[in-house]
PDB file of C-alpha atoms in Angstrom:
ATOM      1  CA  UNK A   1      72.877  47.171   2.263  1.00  0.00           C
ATOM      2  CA  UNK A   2      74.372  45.974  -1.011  1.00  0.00           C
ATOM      3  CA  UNK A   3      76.288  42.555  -0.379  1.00  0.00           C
ATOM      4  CA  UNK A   4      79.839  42.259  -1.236  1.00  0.00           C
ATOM      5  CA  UNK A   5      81.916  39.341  -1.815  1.00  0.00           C
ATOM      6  CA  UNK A   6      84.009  38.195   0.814  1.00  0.00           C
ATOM      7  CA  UNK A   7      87.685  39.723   0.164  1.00  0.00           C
ATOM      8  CA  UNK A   8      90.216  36.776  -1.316  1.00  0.00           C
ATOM      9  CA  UNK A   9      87.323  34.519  -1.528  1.00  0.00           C
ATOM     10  CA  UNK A  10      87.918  31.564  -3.991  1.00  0.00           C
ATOM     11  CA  UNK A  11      85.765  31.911  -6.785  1.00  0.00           C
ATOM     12  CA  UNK A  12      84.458  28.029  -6.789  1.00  0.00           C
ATOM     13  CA  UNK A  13      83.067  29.503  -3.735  1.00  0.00           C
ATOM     14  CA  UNK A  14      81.008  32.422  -4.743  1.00  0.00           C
ATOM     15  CA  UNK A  15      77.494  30.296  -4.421  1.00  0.00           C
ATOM     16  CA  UNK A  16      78.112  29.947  -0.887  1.00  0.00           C
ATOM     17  CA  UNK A  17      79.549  33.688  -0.327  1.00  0.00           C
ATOM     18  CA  UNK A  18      76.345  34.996   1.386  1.00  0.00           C
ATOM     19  CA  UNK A  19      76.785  32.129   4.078  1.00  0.00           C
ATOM     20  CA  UNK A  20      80.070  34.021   5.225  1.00  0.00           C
ATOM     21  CA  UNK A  21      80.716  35.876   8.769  1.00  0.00           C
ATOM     22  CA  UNK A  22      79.224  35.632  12.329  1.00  0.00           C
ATOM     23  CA  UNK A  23      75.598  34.435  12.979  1.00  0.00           C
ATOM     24  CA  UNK A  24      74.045  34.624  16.358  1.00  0.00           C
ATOM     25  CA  UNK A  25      70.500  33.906  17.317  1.00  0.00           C
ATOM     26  CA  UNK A  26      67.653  31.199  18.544  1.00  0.00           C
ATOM     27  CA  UNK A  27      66.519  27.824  18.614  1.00  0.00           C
ATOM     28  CA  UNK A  28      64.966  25.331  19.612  1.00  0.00           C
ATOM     29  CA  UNK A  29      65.447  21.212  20.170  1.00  0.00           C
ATOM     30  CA  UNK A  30      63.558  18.476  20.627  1.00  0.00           C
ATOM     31  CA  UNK A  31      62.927  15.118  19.650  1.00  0.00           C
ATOM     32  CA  UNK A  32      60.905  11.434  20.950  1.00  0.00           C
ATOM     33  CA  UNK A  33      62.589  11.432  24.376  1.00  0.00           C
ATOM     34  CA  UNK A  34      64.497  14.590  24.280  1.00  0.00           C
ATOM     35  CA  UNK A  35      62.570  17.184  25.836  1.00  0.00           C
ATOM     36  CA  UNK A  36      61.971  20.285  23.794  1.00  0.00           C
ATOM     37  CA  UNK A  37      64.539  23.452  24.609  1.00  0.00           C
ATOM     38  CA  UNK A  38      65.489  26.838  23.808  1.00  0.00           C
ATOM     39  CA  UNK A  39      69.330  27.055  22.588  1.00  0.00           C
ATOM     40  CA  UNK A  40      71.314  29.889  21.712  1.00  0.00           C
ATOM     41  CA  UNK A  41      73.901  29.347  18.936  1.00  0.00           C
ATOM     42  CA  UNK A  42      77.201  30.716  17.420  1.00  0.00           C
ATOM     43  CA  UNK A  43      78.005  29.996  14.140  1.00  0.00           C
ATOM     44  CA  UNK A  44      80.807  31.129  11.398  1.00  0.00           C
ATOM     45  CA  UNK A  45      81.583  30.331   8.406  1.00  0.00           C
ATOM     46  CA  UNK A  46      85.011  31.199   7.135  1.00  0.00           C
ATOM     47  CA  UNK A  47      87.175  31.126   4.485  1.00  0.00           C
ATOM     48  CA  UNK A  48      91.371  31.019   3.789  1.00  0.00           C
ATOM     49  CA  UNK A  49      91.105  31.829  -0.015  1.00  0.00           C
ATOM     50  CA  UNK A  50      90.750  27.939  -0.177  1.00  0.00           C
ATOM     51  CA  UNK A  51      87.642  25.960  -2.402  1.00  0.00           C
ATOM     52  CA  UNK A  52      85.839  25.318   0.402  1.00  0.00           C
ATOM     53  CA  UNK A  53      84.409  27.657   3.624  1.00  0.00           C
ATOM     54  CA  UNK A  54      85.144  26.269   7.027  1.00  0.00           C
ATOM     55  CA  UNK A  55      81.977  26.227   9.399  1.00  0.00           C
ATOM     56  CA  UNK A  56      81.834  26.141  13.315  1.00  0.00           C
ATOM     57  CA  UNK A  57      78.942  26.096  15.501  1.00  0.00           C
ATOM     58  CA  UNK A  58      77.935  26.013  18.934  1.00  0.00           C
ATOM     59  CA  UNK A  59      74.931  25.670  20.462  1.00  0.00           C
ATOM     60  CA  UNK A  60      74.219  26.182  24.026  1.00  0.00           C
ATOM     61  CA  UNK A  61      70.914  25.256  26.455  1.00  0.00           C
ATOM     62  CA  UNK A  62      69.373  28.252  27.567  1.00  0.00           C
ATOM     63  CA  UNK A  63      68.692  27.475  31.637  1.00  0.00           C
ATOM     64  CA  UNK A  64      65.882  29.117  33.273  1.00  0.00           C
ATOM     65  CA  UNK A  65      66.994  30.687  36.985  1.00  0.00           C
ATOM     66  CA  UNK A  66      65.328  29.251  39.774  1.00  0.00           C
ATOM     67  CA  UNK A  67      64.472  32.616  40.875  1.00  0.00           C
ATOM     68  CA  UNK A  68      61.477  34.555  39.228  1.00  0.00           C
ATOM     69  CA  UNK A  69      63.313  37.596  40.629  1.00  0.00           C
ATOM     70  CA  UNK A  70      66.347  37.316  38.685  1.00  0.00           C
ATOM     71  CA  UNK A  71      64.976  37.744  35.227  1.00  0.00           C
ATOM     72  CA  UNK A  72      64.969  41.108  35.757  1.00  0.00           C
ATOM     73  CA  UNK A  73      68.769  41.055  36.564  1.00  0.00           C
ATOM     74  CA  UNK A  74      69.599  38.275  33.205  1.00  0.00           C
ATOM     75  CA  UNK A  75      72.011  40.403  30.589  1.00  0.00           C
ATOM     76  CA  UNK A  76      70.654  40.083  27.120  1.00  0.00           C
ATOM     77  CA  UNK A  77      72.694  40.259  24.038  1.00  0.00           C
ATOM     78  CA  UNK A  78      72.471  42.909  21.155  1.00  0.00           C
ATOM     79  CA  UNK A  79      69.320  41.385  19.783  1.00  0.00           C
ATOM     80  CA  UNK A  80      67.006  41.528  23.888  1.00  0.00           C
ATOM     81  CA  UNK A  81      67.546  37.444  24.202  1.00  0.00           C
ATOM     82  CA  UNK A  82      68.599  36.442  27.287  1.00  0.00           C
ATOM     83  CA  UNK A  83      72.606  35.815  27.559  1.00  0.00           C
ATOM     84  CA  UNK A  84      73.264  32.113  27.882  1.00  0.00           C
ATOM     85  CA  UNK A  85      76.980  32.130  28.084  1.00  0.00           C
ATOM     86  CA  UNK A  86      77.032  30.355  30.924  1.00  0.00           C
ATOM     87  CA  UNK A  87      73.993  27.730  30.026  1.00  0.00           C
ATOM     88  CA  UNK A  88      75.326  23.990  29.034  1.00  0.00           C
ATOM     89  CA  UNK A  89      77.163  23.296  25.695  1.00  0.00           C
ATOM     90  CA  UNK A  90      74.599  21.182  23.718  1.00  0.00           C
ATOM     91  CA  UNK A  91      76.322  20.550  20.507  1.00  0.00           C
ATOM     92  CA  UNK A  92      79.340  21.691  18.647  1.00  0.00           C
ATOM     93  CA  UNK A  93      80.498  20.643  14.708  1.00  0.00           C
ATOM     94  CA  UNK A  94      83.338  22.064  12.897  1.00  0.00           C
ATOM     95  CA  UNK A  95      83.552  20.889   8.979  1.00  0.00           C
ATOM     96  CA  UNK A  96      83.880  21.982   5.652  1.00  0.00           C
ATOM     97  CA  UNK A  97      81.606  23.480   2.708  1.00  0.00           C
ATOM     98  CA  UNK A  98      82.187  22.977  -0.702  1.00  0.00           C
ATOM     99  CA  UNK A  99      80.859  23.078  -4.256  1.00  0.00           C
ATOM    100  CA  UNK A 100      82.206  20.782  -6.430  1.00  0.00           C
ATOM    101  CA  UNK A 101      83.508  21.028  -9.832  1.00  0.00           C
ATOM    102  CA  UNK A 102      80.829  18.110 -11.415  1.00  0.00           C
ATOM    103  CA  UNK A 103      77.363  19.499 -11.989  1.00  0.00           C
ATOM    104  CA  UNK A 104      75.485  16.336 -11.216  1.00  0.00           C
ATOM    105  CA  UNK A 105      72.439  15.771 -13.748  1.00  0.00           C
ATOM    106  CA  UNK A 106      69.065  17.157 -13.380  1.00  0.00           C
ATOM    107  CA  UNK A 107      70.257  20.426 -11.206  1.00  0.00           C
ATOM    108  CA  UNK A 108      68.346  22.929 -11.871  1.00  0.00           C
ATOM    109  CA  UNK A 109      70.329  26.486 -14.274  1.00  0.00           C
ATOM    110  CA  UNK A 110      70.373  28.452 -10.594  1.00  0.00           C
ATOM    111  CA  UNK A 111      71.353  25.742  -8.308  1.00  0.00           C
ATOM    112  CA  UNK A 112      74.653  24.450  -7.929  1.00  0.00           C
ATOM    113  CA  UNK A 113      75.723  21.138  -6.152  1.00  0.00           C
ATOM    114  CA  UNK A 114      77.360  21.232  -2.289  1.00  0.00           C
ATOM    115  CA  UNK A 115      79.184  18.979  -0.464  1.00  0.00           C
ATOM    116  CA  UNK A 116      79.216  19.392   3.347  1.00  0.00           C
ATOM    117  CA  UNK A 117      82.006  17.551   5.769  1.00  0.00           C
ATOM    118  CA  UNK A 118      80.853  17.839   9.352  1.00  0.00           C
ATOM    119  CA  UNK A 119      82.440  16.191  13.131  1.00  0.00           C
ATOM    120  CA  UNK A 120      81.324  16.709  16.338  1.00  0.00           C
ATOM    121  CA  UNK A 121      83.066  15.743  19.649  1.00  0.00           C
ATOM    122  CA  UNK A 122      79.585  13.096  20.239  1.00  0.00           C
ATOM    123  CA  UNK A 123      81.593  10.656  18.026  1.00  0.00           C
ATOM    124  CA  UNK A 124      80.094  11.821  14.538  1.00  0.00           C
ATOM    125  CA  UNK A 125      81.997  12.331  10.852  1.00  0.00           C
ATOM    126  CA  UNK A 126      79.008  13.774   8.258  1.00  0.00           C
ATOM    127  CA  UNK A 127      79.029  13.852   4.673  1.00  0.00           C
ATOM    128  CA  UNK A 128      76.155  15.708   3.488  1.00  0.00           C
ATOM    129  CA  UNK A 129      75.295  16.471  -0.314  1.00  0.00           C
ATOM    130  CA  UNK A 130      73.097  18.938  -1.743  1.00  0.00           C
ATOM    131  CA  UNK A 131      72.089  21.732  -4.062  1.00  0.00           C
ATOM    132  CA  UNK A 132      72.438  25.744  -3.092  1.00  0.00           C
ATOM    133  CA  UNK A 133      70.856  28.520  -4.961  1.00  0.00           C
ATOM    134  CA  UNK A 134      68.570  32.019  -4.455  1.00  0.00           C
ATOM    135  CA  UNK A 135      69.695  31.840  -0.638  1.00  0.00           C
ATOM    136  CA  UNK A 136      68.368  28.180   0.458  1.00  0.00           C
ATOM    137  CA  UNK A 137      70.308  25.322   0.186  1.00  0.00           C
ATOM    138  CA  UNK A 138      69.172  21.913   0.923  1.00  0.00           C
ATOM    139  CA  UNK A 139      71.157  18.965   1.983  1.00  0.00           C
ATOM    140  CA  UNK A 140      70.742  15.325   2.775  1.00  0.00           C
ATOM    141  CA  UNK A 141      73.125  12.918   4.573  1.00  0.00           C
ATOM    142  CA  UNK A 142      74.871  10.581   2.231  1.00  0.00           C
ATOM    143  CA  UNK A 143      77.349   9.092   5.000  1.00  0.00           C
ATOM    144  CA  UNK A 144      77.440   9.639   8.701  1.00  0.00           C
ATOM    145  CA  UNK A 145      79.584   7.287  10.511  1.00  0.00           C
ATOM    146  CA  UNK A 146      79.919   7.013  13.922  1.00  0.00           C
ATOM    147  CA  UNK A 147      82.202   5.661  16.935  1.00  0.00           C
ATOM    148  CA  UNK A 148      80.763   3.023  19.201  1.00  0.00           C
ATOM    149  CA  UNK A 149      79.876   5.071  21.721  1.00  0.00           C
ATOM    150  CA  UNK A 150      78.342   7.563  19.336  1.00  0.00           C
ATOM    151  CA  UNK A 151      74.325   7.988  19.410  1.00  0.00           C
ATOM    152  CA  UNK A 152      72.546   5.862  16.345  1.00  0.00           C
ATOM    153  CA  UNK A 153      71.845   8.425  14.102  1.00  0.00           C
ATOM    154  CA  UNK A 154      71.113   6.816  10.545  1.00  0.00           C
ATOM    155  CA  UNK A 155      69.915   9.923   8.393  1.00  0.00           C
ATOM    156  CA  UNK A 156      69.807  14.048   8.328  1.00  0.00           C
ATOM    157  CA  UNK A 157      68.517  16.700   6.280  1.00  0.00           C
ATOM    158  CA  UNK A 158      69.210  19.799   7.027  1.00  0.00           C
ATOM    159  CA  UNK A 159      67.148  23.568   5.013  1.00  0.00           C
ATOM    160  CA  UNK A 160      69.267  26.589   5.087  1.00  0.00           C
ATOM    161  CA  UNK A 161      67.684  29.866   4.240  1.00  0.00           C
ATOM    162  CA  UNK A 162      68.637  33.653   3.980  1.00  0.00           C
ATOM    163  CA  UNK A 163      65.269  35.212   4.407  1.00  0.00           C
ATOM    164  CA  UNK A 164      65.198  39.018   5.420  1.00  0.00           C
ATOM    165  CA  UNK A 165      68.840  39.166   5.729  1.00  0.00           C
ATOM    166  CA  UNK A 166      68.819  36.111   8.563  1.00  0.00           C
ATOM    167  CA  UNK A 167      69.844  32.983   8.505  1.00  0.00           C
ATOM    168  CA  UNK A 168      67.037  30.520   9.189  1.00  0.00           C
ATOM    169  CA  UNK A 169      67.586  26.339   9.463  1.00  0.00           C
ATOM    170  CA  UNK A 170      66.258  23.444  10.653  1.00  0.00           C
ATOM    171  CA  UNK A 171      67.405  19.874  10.548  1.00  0.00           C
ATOM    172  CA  UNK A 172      65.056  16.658  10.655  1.00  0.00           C
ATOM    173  CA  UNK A 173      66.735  13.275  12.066  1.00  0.00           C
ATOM    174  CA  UNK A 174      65.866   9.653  12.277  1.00  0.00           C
ATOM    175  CA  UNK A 175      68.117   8.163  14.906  1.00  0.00           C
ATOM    176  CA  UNK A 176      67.731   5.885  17.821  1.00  0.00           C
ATOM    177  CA  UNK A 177      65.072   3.982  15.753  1.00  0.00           C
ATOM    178  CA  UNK A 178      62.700   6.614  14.949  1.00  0.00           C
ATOM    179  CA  UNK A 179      61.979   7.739  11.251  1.00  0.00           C
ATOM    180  CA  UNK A 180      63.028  10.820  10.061  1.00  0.00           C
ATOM    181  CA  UNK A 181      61.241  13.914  11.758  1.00  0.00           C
ATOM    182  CA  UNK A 182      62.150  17.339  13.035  1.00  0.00           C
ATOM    183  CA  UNK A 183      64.843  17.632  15.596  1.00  0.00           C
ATOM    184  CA  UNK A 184      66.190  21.545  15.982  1.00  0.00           C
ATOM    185  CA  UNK A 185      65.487  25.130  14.157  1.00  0.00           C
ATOM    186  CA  UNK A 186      67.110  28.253  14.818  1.00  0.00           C
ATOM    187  CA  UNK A 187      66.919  31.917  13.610  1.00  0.00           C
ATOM    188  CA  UNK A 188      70.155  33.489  13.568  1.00  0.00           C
ATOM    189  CA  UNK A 189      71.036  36.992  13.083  1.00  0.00           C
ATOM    190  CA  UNK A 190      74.810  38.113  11.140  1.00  0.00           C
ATOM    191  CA  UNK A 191      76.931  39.778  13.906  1.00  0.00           C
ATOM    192  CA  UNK A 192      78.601  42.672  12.731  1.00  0.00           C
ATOM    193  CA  UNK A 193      82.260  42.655  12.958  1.00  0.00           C
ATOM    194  CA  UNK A 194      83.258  45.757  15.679  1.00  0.00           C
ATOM    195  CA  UNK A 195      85.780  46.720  12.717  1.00  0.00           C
ATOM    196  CA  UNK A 196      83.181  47.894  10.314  1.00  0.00           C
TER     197      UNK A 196
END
């Protein structure tokens, strides 16, 4: 399938147009004292004609019955995985993507600089910068700020990828003392919109 540019999409934009729609799909999470879980997440980016796309996500624990027996009677969504609406919100962030109009030195002809505002309800404000191009973009924390009850996180990256028509990521951490090493992946898949 041929892409298409998002209708009334702001043209500063266009590098980030494949990002646009509904993603569904698979994870996983773990880090040095977090034990390592499946997730299922939920994430759209968005636009309002604007020069920037708005981003949600949601990620939710998937929970294992304590009955054997009642696998066989799990829903599973469009793709077979097993329906985790009910299993425990682990994260959401809501933010901002942008490309900004300075072209920062160095940057290679097919890349093109992002910026990337991110909050999440755990007490965290993100500013991430980076470079997108060819499907991938890669971004590193420049600020993240938190409340005093937020968890020390001191640095992020975070690899976004369109490979095969999916979106695949994963983000690396150093927080609560540790250095900087993997923390969650995931494997999403674009959900169609039940109008096309």
């Amino acid at each position: 399938m041929a892409f298409v540019l998002p209708e009334g999409l702001a043209p500063e934009v266009y590098p980030l147009a494949w990002l646009v729609g509904h993603w569904s799909g698979q994870g996983v999470v773990g880090y040095p004292n977090v034990e390592e879980t499946a997730f299922v997440q939920d994430v759209v980016f968005d636009h309002d004609g604007g020069p920037y796309l708005s981003y949600t996500s949601t990620i939710r624990l998937v929970v294992a019955p304590d009955d054997a027996s009642a696998l066989d009677e799990t829903a599973s969504d469009e793709q077979g995985a097993p329906a985790a609406q009910d299993g425990p919100v682990w994260s959401t962030e809501s933010g901002y993507w942008r490309v900004p109009p300075e072209r920062p030195e160095g940057l290679a002809d097919e890349q093109f600089p992002v910026e990337v505002l991110l909050a999440d309800p755990s007490g965290h404000v993100a500013v991430y910068v980076g470079a997108v191009g060819n499907g991938r973009v890669d971004l590193a924390s420049d600020v993240i700020a938190r409340t005093a009850s937020g968890a020390d996180v001191s640095a992020a990256t975070r690899l976004y990828g369109l490979v095969n028509g999916e979106l695949m990521w994963a983000q690396d951490l150093a927080a609560f003392g540790q250095p900087m090493q993997s923390y969650a992946s995931a494997r999403l898949a674009r959900v169609e919109d039940a109008a096309s």
